Amino acid sequence: MGLASFLIRRSINMVITVFGVIFIMFIITHVITPNPAVAWAGPHPIPSIVEAITKEYHLNDPVYVQFYYFIMAVLEGNWGEDPMYHQPIIQLIDVYFPRTLELTIFAMIVIIVVGILTGAIAAVHRNTPTDYTIRAFYLVTWSMPPFLVAMLLQLAIAYGLKLLPATGLANPLLTPPKPITGMPTVDALIEGDWVYFWSSLRHLILPATALALVAFGIISRLIRNGMIDIASKPFIRTAIMKGLKERDVVFRHMLRNALIPAITILALTFASLLAGAVVIEDVFSWTGMGWLLTQALYQQDYPLVMAGTFIVAIGVVILNLIADILYAIVDPRIKLE
């Protein structure tokens, strides 16, 4: 199977998955919910708002008609006005989602650097105290609930040592930069606002580190096991016999080949971080999409919960497709079937 056929098949699967998510959302909001209009109107529904929602979303029509209009509204991004914030939901997502994206990207940078570095060190020092320490550390953080990792970091670094801020996006006394990308740190960097950039970066370090600590172990383990497996290959022994320096053998041959499976997992890890940011953002009051969804759940803001869930689901599906494509490109030996 060629790459083009592979991409077409994966894209079709992606579309089917997206429609599956839409269908589940419809079942939850239209079929299971006794009166969707009342739920969408917020915890204190006003009769006139309930009537307007019923008319706008055709809730008195047959179910199949409601499903058609629901699909069209979701695909167009027309999720209506949020009953709690009194703003179009798409505008709320446009404000809060980039902040989650910034947090996730920063956490991915930490995962890549720490995961590859610790994995390589553990492989080189296999079955030594260094190896055991690294493996024990990532197994502990990997098995801990994300909220516990976040709270321990917050207590130790922010409240105990007072090295970094405990909550927020930046110093509230500072004027935020103009929203260009929607990511506070990036926008401050673009505008050259170094005071806000430094403040935003310091607020970003703890939540990003907490998010990374939960997930870096899988990369570290993949790199370690991959390098140990490659170390027994004939071409590594040949390289050593030729007199290559140990550094060149480790980085140019062992680590380089061990990165192939890790590339795919990195894309999948990014997808899991998007979904896992909900808890981290709530602990650190990082006002991103996860924080917004948490507040929506507290306030029984069902339209916002459904819209946010759909956005996260779309991100996960797209990143899974990217992972498949990367794996097919970086390792031509893989049969696309």
PDB file of C-alpha atoms in Angstrom, residues 26-263:
ATOM      1  CA  PHE A  26     -26.101  14.275  20.487  1.00  0.00           C
ATOM      2  CA  ILE A  27     -27.263  11.232  22.461  1.00  0.00           C
ATOM      3  CA  ILE A  28     -26.110  12.799  25.736  1.00  0.00           C
ATOM      4  CA  THR A  29     -27.591  16.244  25.113  1.00  0.00           C
ATOM      5  CA  HIS A  30     -30.777  15.383  23.182  1.00  0.00           C
ATOM      6  CA  VAL A  31     -31.859  11.867  24.120  1.00  0.00           C
ATOM      7  CA  ILE A  32     -30.614  11.160  27.655  1.00  0.00           C
ATOM      8  CA  THR A  33     -31.281  14.708  28.904  1.00  0.00           C
ATOM      9  CA  PRO A  34     -35.036  15.012  29.693  1.00  0.00           C
ATOM     10  CA  ASN A  35     -35.304  18.592  28.458  1.00  0.00           C
ATOM     11  CA  PRO A  36     -32.228  19.766  26.510  1.00  0.00           C
ATOM     12  CA  ALA A  37     -33.363  23.382  26.331  1.00  0.00           C
ATOM     13  CA  VAL A  38     -33.619  23.625  30.119  1.00  0.00           C
ATOM     14  CA  ALA A  39     -30.154  22.073  30.560  1.00  0.00           C
ATOM     15  CA  TRP A  40     -28.604  24.403  27.992  1.00  0.00           C
ATOM     16  CA  ALA A  41     -30.209  27.467  29.581  1.00  0.00           C
ATOM     17  CA  GLY A  42     -28.068  27.062  32.709  1.00  0.00           C
ATOM     18  CA  PRO A  43     -28.829  26.265  36.365  1.00  0.00           C
ATOM     19  CA  HIS A  44     -31.494  29.017  36.577  1.00  0.00           C
ATOM     20  CA  PRO A  45     -33.359  28.818  33.238  1.00  0.00           C
ATOM     21  CA  ILE A  46     -35.556  31.666  32.127  1.00  0.00           C
ATOM     22  CA  PRO A  47     -38.681  30.581  30.152  1.00  0.00           C
ATOM     23  CA  SER A  48     -37.986  33.003  27.290  1.00  0.00           C
ATOM     24  CA  ILE A  49     -34.417  31.652  26.900  1.00  0.00           C
ATOM     25  CA  VAL A  50     -35.679  28.051  27.019  1.00  0.00           C
ATOM     26  CA  GLU A  51     -38.182  28.858  24.280  1.00  0.00           C
ATOM     27  CA  ALA A  52     -35.519  30.550  22.130  1.00  0.00           C
ATOM     28  CA  ILE A  53     -33.165  27.548  22.468  1.00  0.00           C
ATOM     29  CA  THR A  54     -35.997  25.152  21.611  1.00  0.00           C
ATOM     30  CA  LYS A  55     -36.733  27.092  18.458  1.00  0.00           C
ATOM     31  CA  GLU A  56     -33.101  27.637  17.406  1.00  0.00           C
ATOM     32  CA  TYR A  57     -32.130  23.971  17.712  1.00  0.00           C
ATOM     33  CA  HIS A  58     -35.464  22.538  16.460  1.00  0.00           C
ATOM     34  CA  LEU A  59     -36.023  20.587  19.680  1.00  0.00           C
ATOM     35  CA  ASN A  60     -39.729  20.105  18.942  1.00  0.00           C
ATOM     36  CA  ASP A  61     -38.935  18.405  15.619  1.00  0.00           C
ATOM     37  CA  PRO A  62     -38.357  14.653  15.177  1.00  0.00           C
ATOM     38  CA  VAL A  63     -35.040  13.280  16.471  1.00  0.00           C
ATOM     39  CA  TYR A  64     -33.527  12.780  13.009  1.00  0.00           C
ATOM     40  CA  VAL A  65     -34.243  16.431  12.151  1.00  0.00           C
ATOM     41  CA  GLN A  66     -32.644  17.533  15.414  1.00  0.00           C
ATOM     42  CA  PHE A  67     -29.598  15.375  14.609  1.00  0.00           C
ATOM     43  CA  TYR A  68     -29.197  17.007  11.195  1.00  0.00           C
ATOM     44  CA  TYR A  69     -29.256  20.532  12.618  1.00  0.00           C
ATOM     45  CA  PHE A  70     -26.994  19.450  15.471  1.00  0.00           C
ATOM     46  CA  ILE A  71     -24.374  18.141  13.024  1.00  0.00           C
ATOM     47  CA  MET A  72     -24.541  21.334  10.956  1.00  0.00           C
ATOM     48  CA  ALA A  73     -24.200  23.534  14.056  1.00  0.00           C
ATOM     49  CA  VAL A  74     -21.200  21.567  15.373  1.00  0.00           C
ATOM     50  CA  LEU A  75     -19.378  21.554  12.037  1.00  0.00           C
ATOM     51  CA  GLU A  76     -19.990  25.282  11.576  1.00  0.00           C
ATOM     52  CA  GLY A  77     -18.803  26.043  15.114  1.00  0.00           C
ATOM     53  CA  ASN A  78     -22.222  27.457  15.922  1.00  0.00           C
ATOM     54  CA  TRP A  79     -22.617  26.271  19.518  1.00  0.00           C
ATOM     55  CA  GLY A  80     -24.751  29.204  20.491  1.00  0.00           C
ATOM     56  CA  GLU A  81     -24.315  31.637  23.364  1.00  0.00           C
ATOM     57  CA  ASP A  82     -23.115  30.369  26.699  1.00  0.00           C
ATOM     58  CA  PRO A  83     -25.762  30.876  29.417  1.00  0.00           C
ATOM     59  CA  MET A  84     -23.187  31.606  32.132  1.00  0.00           C
ATOM     60  CA  TYR A  85     -20.716  33.886  30.323  1.00  0.00           C
ATOM     61  CA  HIS A  86     -23.265  35.404  27.894  1.00  0.00           C
ATOM     62  CA  GLN A  87     -20.764  35.122  25.042  1.00  0.00           C
ATOM     63  CA  PRO A  88     -20.713  32.928  21.939  1.00  0.00           C
ATOM     64  CA  ILE A  89     -19.079  29.638  22.940  1.00  0.00           C
ATOM     65  CA  ILE A  90     -16.738  29.755  19.951  1.00  0.00           C
ATOM     66  CA  GLN A  91     -15.305  33.043  21.287  1.00  0.00           C
ATOM     67  CA  LEU A  92     -14.665  31.474  24.695  1.00  0.00           C
ATOM     68  CA  ILE A  93     -12.819  28.584  23.038  1.00  0.00           C
ATOM     69  CA  ASP A  94     -10.808  31.046  20.959  1.00  0.00           C
ATOM     70  CA  VAL A  95      -9.637  32.746  24.176  1.00  0.00           C
ATOM     71  CA  TYR A  96      -9.011  29.744  26.442  1.00  0.00           C
ATOM     72  CA  PHE A  97      -7.834  26.963  24.110  1.00  0.00           C
ATOM     73  CA  PRO A  98      -4.560  28.657  23.026  1.00  0.00           C
ATOM     74  CA  ARG A  99      -3.536  28.862  26.688  1.00  0.00           C
ATOM     75  CA  THR A 100      -3.950  25.103  27.034  1.00  0.00           C
ATOM     76  CA  LEU A 101      -2.021  24.654  23.800  1.00  0.00           C
ATOM     77  CA  GLU A 102       0.836  26.762  25.180  1.00  0.00           C
ATOM     78  CA  LEU A 103       0.927  24.725  28.391  1.00  0.00           C
ATOM     79  CA  THR A 104       0.913  21.460  26.427  1.00  0.00           C
ATOM     80  CA  ILE A 105       3.663  22.570  24.030  1.00  0.00           C
ATOM     81  CA  PHE A 106       5.898  23.653  26.902  1.00  0.00           C
ATOM     82  CA  ALA A 107       5.250  20.349  28.689  1.00  0.00           C
ATOM     83  CA  MET A 108       6.150  18.478  25.489  1.00  0.00           C
ATOM     84  CA  ILE A 109       9.474  20.305  25.318  1.00  0.00           C
ATOM     85  CA  VAL A 110      10.212  19.205  28.886  1.00  0.00           C
ATOM     86  CA  ILE A 111       9.163  15.619  28.075  1.00  0.00           C
ATOM     87  CA  ILE A 112      11.373  15.451  24.984  1.00  0.00           C
ATOM     88  CA  VAL A 113      14.462  16.857  26.717  1.00  0.00           C
ATOM     89  CA  VAL A 114      14.107  14.996  30.015  1.00  0.00           C
ATOM     90  CA  GLY A 115      12.763  11.774  28.499  1.00  0.00           C
ATOM     91  CA  ILE A 116      15.515  11.393  25.911  1.00  0.00           C
ATOM     92  CA  LEU A 117      18.256  12.469  28.313  1.00  0.00           C
ATOM     93  CA  THR A 118      17.235  10.151  31.168  1.00  0.00           C
ATOM     94  CA  GLY A 119      16.563   7.267  28.774  1.00  0.00           C
ATOM     95  CA  ALA A 120      20.008   7.588  27.193  1.00  0.00           C
ATOM     96  CA  ILE A 121      21.745   7.866  30.576  1.00  0.00           C
ATOM     97  CA  ALA A 122      19.880   4.822  31.891  1.00  0.00           C
ATOM     98  CA  ALA A 123      20.819   2.797  28.803  1.00  0.00           C
ATOM     99  CA  VAL A 124      24.495   3.726  28.954  1.00  0.00           C
ATOM    100  CA  HIS A 125      24.604   2.920  32.689  1.00  0.00           C
ATOM    101  CA  ARG A 126      22.436  -0.178  32.442  1.00  0.00           C
ATOM    102  CA  ASN A 127      21.878  -2.153  35.677  1.00  0.00           C
ATOM    103  CA  THR A 128      23.719   0.389  37.805  1.00  0.00           C
ATOM    104  CA  PRO A 129      22.407   2.582  40.658  1.00  0.00           C
ATOM    105  CA  THR A 130      21.972   5.415  38.122  1.00  0.00           C
ATOM    106  CA  ASP A 131      19.753   3.229  35.945  1.00  0.00           C
ATOM    107  CA  TYR A 132      17.735   2.005  38.936  1.00  0.00           C
ATOM    108  CA  THR A 133      17.250   5.552  40.240  1.00  0.00           C
ATOM    109  CA  ILE A 134      15.979   6.881  36.905  1.00  0.00           C
ATOM    110  CA  ARG A 135      13.621   3.952  36.429  1.00  0.00           C
ATOM    111  CA  ALA A 136      12.282   4.221  39.968  1.00  0.00           C
ATOM    112  CA  PHE A 137      11.697   7.963  39.577  1.00  0.00           C
ATOM    113  CA  TYR A 138       9.707   7.750  36.349  1.00  0.00           C
ATOM    114  CA  LEU A 139       7.737   4.733  37.578  1.00  0.00           C
ATOM    115  CA  VAL A 140       6.698   6.682  40.690  1.00  0.00           C
ATOM    116  CA  THR A 141       5.660   9.813  38.771  1.00  0.00           C
ATOM    117  CA  TRP A 142       4.016   7.715  36.042  1.00  0.00           C
ATOM    118  CA  SER A 143       1.856   5.854  38.569  1.00  0.00           C
ATOM    119  CA  MET A 144       0.831   8.924  40.579  1.00  0.00           C
ATOM    120  CA  PRO A 145      -2.440  10.770  39.850  1.00  0.00           C
ATOM    121  CA  PRO A 146      -1.752  14.042  37.971  1.00  0.00           C
ATOM    122  CA  PHE A 147      -3.438  16.172  40.644  1.00  0.00           C
ATOM    123  CA  LEU A 148      -1.155  14.692  43.315  1.00  0.00           C
ATOM    124  CA  VAL A 149       2.000  15.451  41.305  1.00  0.00           C
ATOM    125  CA  ALA A 150       0.719  18.994  40.744  1.00  0.00           C
ATOM    126  CA  MET A 151      -0.107  19.586  44.403  1.00  0.00           C
ATOM    127  CA  LEU A 152       3.241  18.203  45.618  1.00  0.00           C
ATOM    128  CA  LEU A 153       5.136  20.474  43.230  1.00  0.00           C
ATOM    129  CA  GLN A 154       3.002  23.406  44.242  1.00  0.00           C
ATOM    130  CA  LEU A 155       3.553  22.778  47.956  1.00  0.00           C
ATOM    131  CA  ALA A 156       7.302  22.175  47.637  1.00  0.00           C
ATOM    132  CA  ILE A 157       8.371  24.744  45.023  1.00  0.00           C
ATOM    133  CA  ALA A 158       5.784  27.512  45.339  1.00  0.00           C
ATOM    134  CA  TYR A 159       4.721  27.478  48.994  1.00  0.00           C
ATOM    135  CA  GLY A 160       7.763  25.811  50.553  1.00  0.00           C
ATOM    136  CA  LEU A 161      10.798  27.178  48.717  1.00  0.00           C
ATOM    137  CA  LYS A 162       8.880  30.152  47.226  1.00  0.00           C
ATOM    138  CA  LEU A 163      10.850  29.879  43.999  1.00  0.00           C
ATOM    139  CA  LEU A 164       7.952  30.118  41.559  1.00  0.00           C
ATOM    140  CA  PRO A 165       4.367  31.437  41.582  1.00  0.00           C
ATOM    141  CA  ALA A 166       1.697  28.976  42.683  1.00  0.00           C
ATOM    142  CA  THR A 167      -1.223  30.023  40.480  1.00  0.00           C
ATOM    143  CA  GLY A 168      -2.303  32.188  37.558  1.00  0.00           C
ATOM    144  CA  LEU A 169      -1.100  33.066  34.074  1.00  0.00           C
ATOM    145  CA  ALA A 170       1.103  35.998  35.079  1.00  0.00           C
ATOM    146  CA  ASN A 171       1.362  38.830  37.573  1.00  0.00           C
ATOM    147  CA  PRO A 172      -2.199  40.302  37.643  1.00  0.00           C
ATOM    148  CA  LEU A 173      -0.743  43.814  38.071  1.00  0.00           C
ATOM    149  CA  LEU A 174       0.854  43.649  34.609  1.00  0.00           C
ATOM    150  CA  THR A 175      -0.966  44.585  31.405  1.00  0.00           C
ATOM    151  CA  PRO A 176      -1.397  41.529  29.159  1.00  0.00           C
ATOM    152  CA  PRO A 177       0.011  41.779  25.618  1.00  0.00           C
ATOM    153  CA  LYS A 178      -2.223  42.093  22.598  1.00  0.00           C
ATOM    154  CA  PRO A 179      -3.672  38.639  21.785  1.00  0.00           C
ATOM    155  CA  ILE A 180      -1.893  37.628  18.580  1.00  0.00           C
ATOM    156  CA  THR A 181      -1.659  33.871  19.045  1.00  0.00           C
ATOM    157  CA  GLY A 182      -3.680  33.725  22.259  1.00  0.00           C
ATOM    158  CA  MET A 183      -0.654  32.257  24.084  1.00  0.00           C
ATOM    159  CA  PRO A 184       0.420  34.806  26.739  1.00  0.00           C
ATOM    160  CA  THR A 185       4.127  33.930  26.757  1.00  0.00           C
ATOM    161  CA  VAL A 186       4.385  33.834  22.963  1.00  0.00           C
ATOM    162  CA  ASP A 187       2.435  37.083  22.534  1.00  0.00           C
ATOM    163  CA  ALA A 188       4.666  38.856  25.062  1.00  0.00           C
ATOM    164  CA  LEU A 189       7.736  37.565  23.210  1.00  0.00           C
ATOM    165  CA  ILE A 190       6.392  38.786  19.854  1.00  0.00           C
ATOM    166  CA  GLU A 191       5.647  42.245  21.252  1.00  0.00           C
ATOM    167  CA  GLY A 192       8.952  42.423  23.082  1.00  0.00           C
ATOM    168  CA  ASP A 193       7.235  42.855  26.457  1.00  0.00           C
ATOM    169  CA  TRP A 194      10.033  41.228  28.480  1.00  0.00           C
ATOM    170  CA  VAL A 195       8.526  41.994  31.888  1.00  0.00           C
ATOM    171  CA  TYR A 196       5.283  40.186  31.065  1.00  0.00           C
ATOM    172  CA  PHE A 197       7.187  37.443  29.205  1.00  0.00           C
ATOM    173  CA  TRP A 198       9.330  36.659  32.245  1.00  0.00           C
ATOM    174  CA  SER A 199       6.309  36.727  34.565  1.00  0.00           C
ATOM    175  CA  SER A 200       4.283  34.463  32.260  1.00  0.00           C
ATOM    176  CA  LEU A 201       7.214  32.072  31.845  1.00  0.00           C
ATOM    177  CA  ARG A 202       7.685  31.761  35.619  1.00  0.00           C
ATOM    178  CA  HIS A 203       3.954  31.023  36.027  1.00  0.00           C
ATOM    179  CA  LEU A 204       4.166  28.443  33.218  1.00  0.00           C
ATOM    180  CA  ILE A 205       7.069  26.381  34.585  1.00  0.00           C
ATOM    181  CA  LEU A 206       5.284  24.608  37.464  1.00  0.00           C
ATOM    182  CA  PRO A 207       2.106  23.452  35.650  1.00  0.00           C
ATOM    183  CA  ALA A 208       4.101  22.420  32.579  1.00  0.00           C
ATOM    184  CA  THR A 209       6.562  20.460  34.733  1.00  0.00           C
ATOM    185  CA  ALA A 210       3.711  18.750  36.588  1.00  0.00           C
ATOM    186  CA  LEU A 211       2.118  17.787  33.281  1.00  0.00           C
ATOM    187  CA  ALA A 212       5.446  16.540  31.935  1.00  0.00           C
ATOM    188  CA  LEU A 213       6.391  14.486  35.005  1.00  0.00           C
ATOM    189  CA  VAL A 214       3.328  12.295  34.589  1.00  0.00           C
ATOM    190  CA  ALA A 215       4.183  11.436  30.981  1.00  0.00           C
ATOM    191  CA  PHE A 216       7.960  11.640  30.468  1.00  0.00           C
ATOM    192  CA  GLY A 217       8.504   8.106  31.777  1.00  0.00           C
ATOM    193  CA  ILE A 218       7.143   6.407  28.677  1.00  0.00           C
ATOM    194  CA  ILE A 219       9.649   8.261  26.464  1.00  0.00           C
ATOM    195  CA  SER A 220      12.491   7.544  28.865  1.00  0.00           C
ATOM    196  CA  ARG A 221      11.616   3.859  28.946  1.00  0.00           C
ATOM    197  CA  LEU A 222      11.298   3.610  25.162  1.00  0.00           C
ATOM    198  CA  ILE A 223      14.677   5.275  24.634  1.00  0.00           C
ATOM    199  CA  ARG A 224      16.366   3.098  27.246  1.00  0.00           C
ATOM    200  CA  ASN A 225      14.947  -0.191  25.958  1.00  0.00           C
ATOM    201  CA  GLY A 226      15.541   0.824  22.330  1.00  0.00           C
ATOM    202  CA  MET A 227      19.183   1.703  22.926  1.00  0.00           C
ATOM    203  CA  ILE A 228      19.804  -1.509  24.887  1.00  0.00           C
ATOM    204  CA  ASP A 229      18.267  -3.557  22.063  1.00  0.00           C
ATOM    205  CA  ILE A 230      20.268  -1.731  19.381  1.00  0.00           C
ATOM    206  CA  ALA A 231      23.500  -2.139  21.393  1.00  0.00           C
ATOM    207  CA  SER A 232      23.442  -5.869  20.611  1.00  0.00           C
ATOM    208  CA  LYS A 233      23.115  -5.359  16.838  1.00  0.00           C
ATOM    209  CA  PRO A 234      26.047  -6.291  14.570  1.00  0.00           C
ATOM    210  CA  PHE A 235      26.488  -2.763  13.169  1.00  0.00           C
ATOM    211  CA  ILE A 236      27.116  -1.409  16.691  1.00  0.00           C
ATOM    212  CA  ARG A 237      29.825  -3.990  17.298  1.00  0.00           C
ATOM    213  CA  THR A 238      31.316  -3.114  13.914  1.00  0.00           C
ATOM    214  CA  ALA A 239      31.350   0.589  14.811  1.00  0.00           C
ATOM    215  CA  ILE A 240      33.144  -0.172  18.095  1.00  0.00           C
ATOM    216  CA  MET A 241      35.693  -2.409  16.318  1.00  0.00           C
ATOM    217  CA  LYS A 242      36.409   0.420  13.862  1.00  0.00           C
ATOM    218  CA  GLY A 243      37.522   2.531  16.796  1.00  0.00           C
ATOM    219  CA  LEU A 244      34.674   5.053  16.882  1.00  0.00           C
ATOM    220  CA  LYS A 245      34.450   7.090  20.061  1.00  0.00           C
ATOM    221  CA  GLU A 246      31.881   5.924  22.594  1.00  0.00           C
ATOM    222  CA  ARG A 247      30.065   9.255  22.300  1.00  0.00           C
ATOM    223  CA  ASP A 248      29.648   8.801  18.538  1.00  0.00           C
ATOM    224  CA  VAL A 249      28.425   5.222  18.945  1.00  0.00           C
ATOM    225  CA  VAL A 250      25.891   6.231  21.603  1.00  0.00           C
ATOM    226  CA  PHE A 251      24.474   9.365  19.955  1.00  0.00           C
ATOM    227  CA  ARG A 252      24.953   8.791  16.210  1.00  0.00           C
ATOM    228  CA  HIS A 253      23.990   5.113  16.103  1.00  0.00           C
ATOM    229  CA  MET A 254      22.222   3.898  19.228  1.00  0.00           C
ATOM    230  CA  LEU A 255      20.171   6.963  20.196  1.00  0.00           C
ATOM    231  CA  ARG A 256      19.371   7.926  16.612  1.00  0.00           C
ATOM    232  CA  ASN A 257      17.809   4.521  15.887  1.00  0.00           C
ATOM    233  CA  ALA A 258      16.055   4.374  19.254  1.00  0.00           C
ATOM    234  CA  LEU A 259      14.239   7.635  18.451  1.00  0.00           C
ATOM    235  CA  ILE A 260      12.138   6.030  15.690  1.00  0.00           C
ATOM    236  CA  PRO A 261       9.464   4.427  17.919  1.00  0.00           C
ATOM    237  CA  ALA A 262       9.601   7.403  20.294  1.00  0.00           C
ATOM    238  CA  ILE A 263       8.512   9.830  17.542  1.00  0.00           C
TER     239      ILE A 263
END
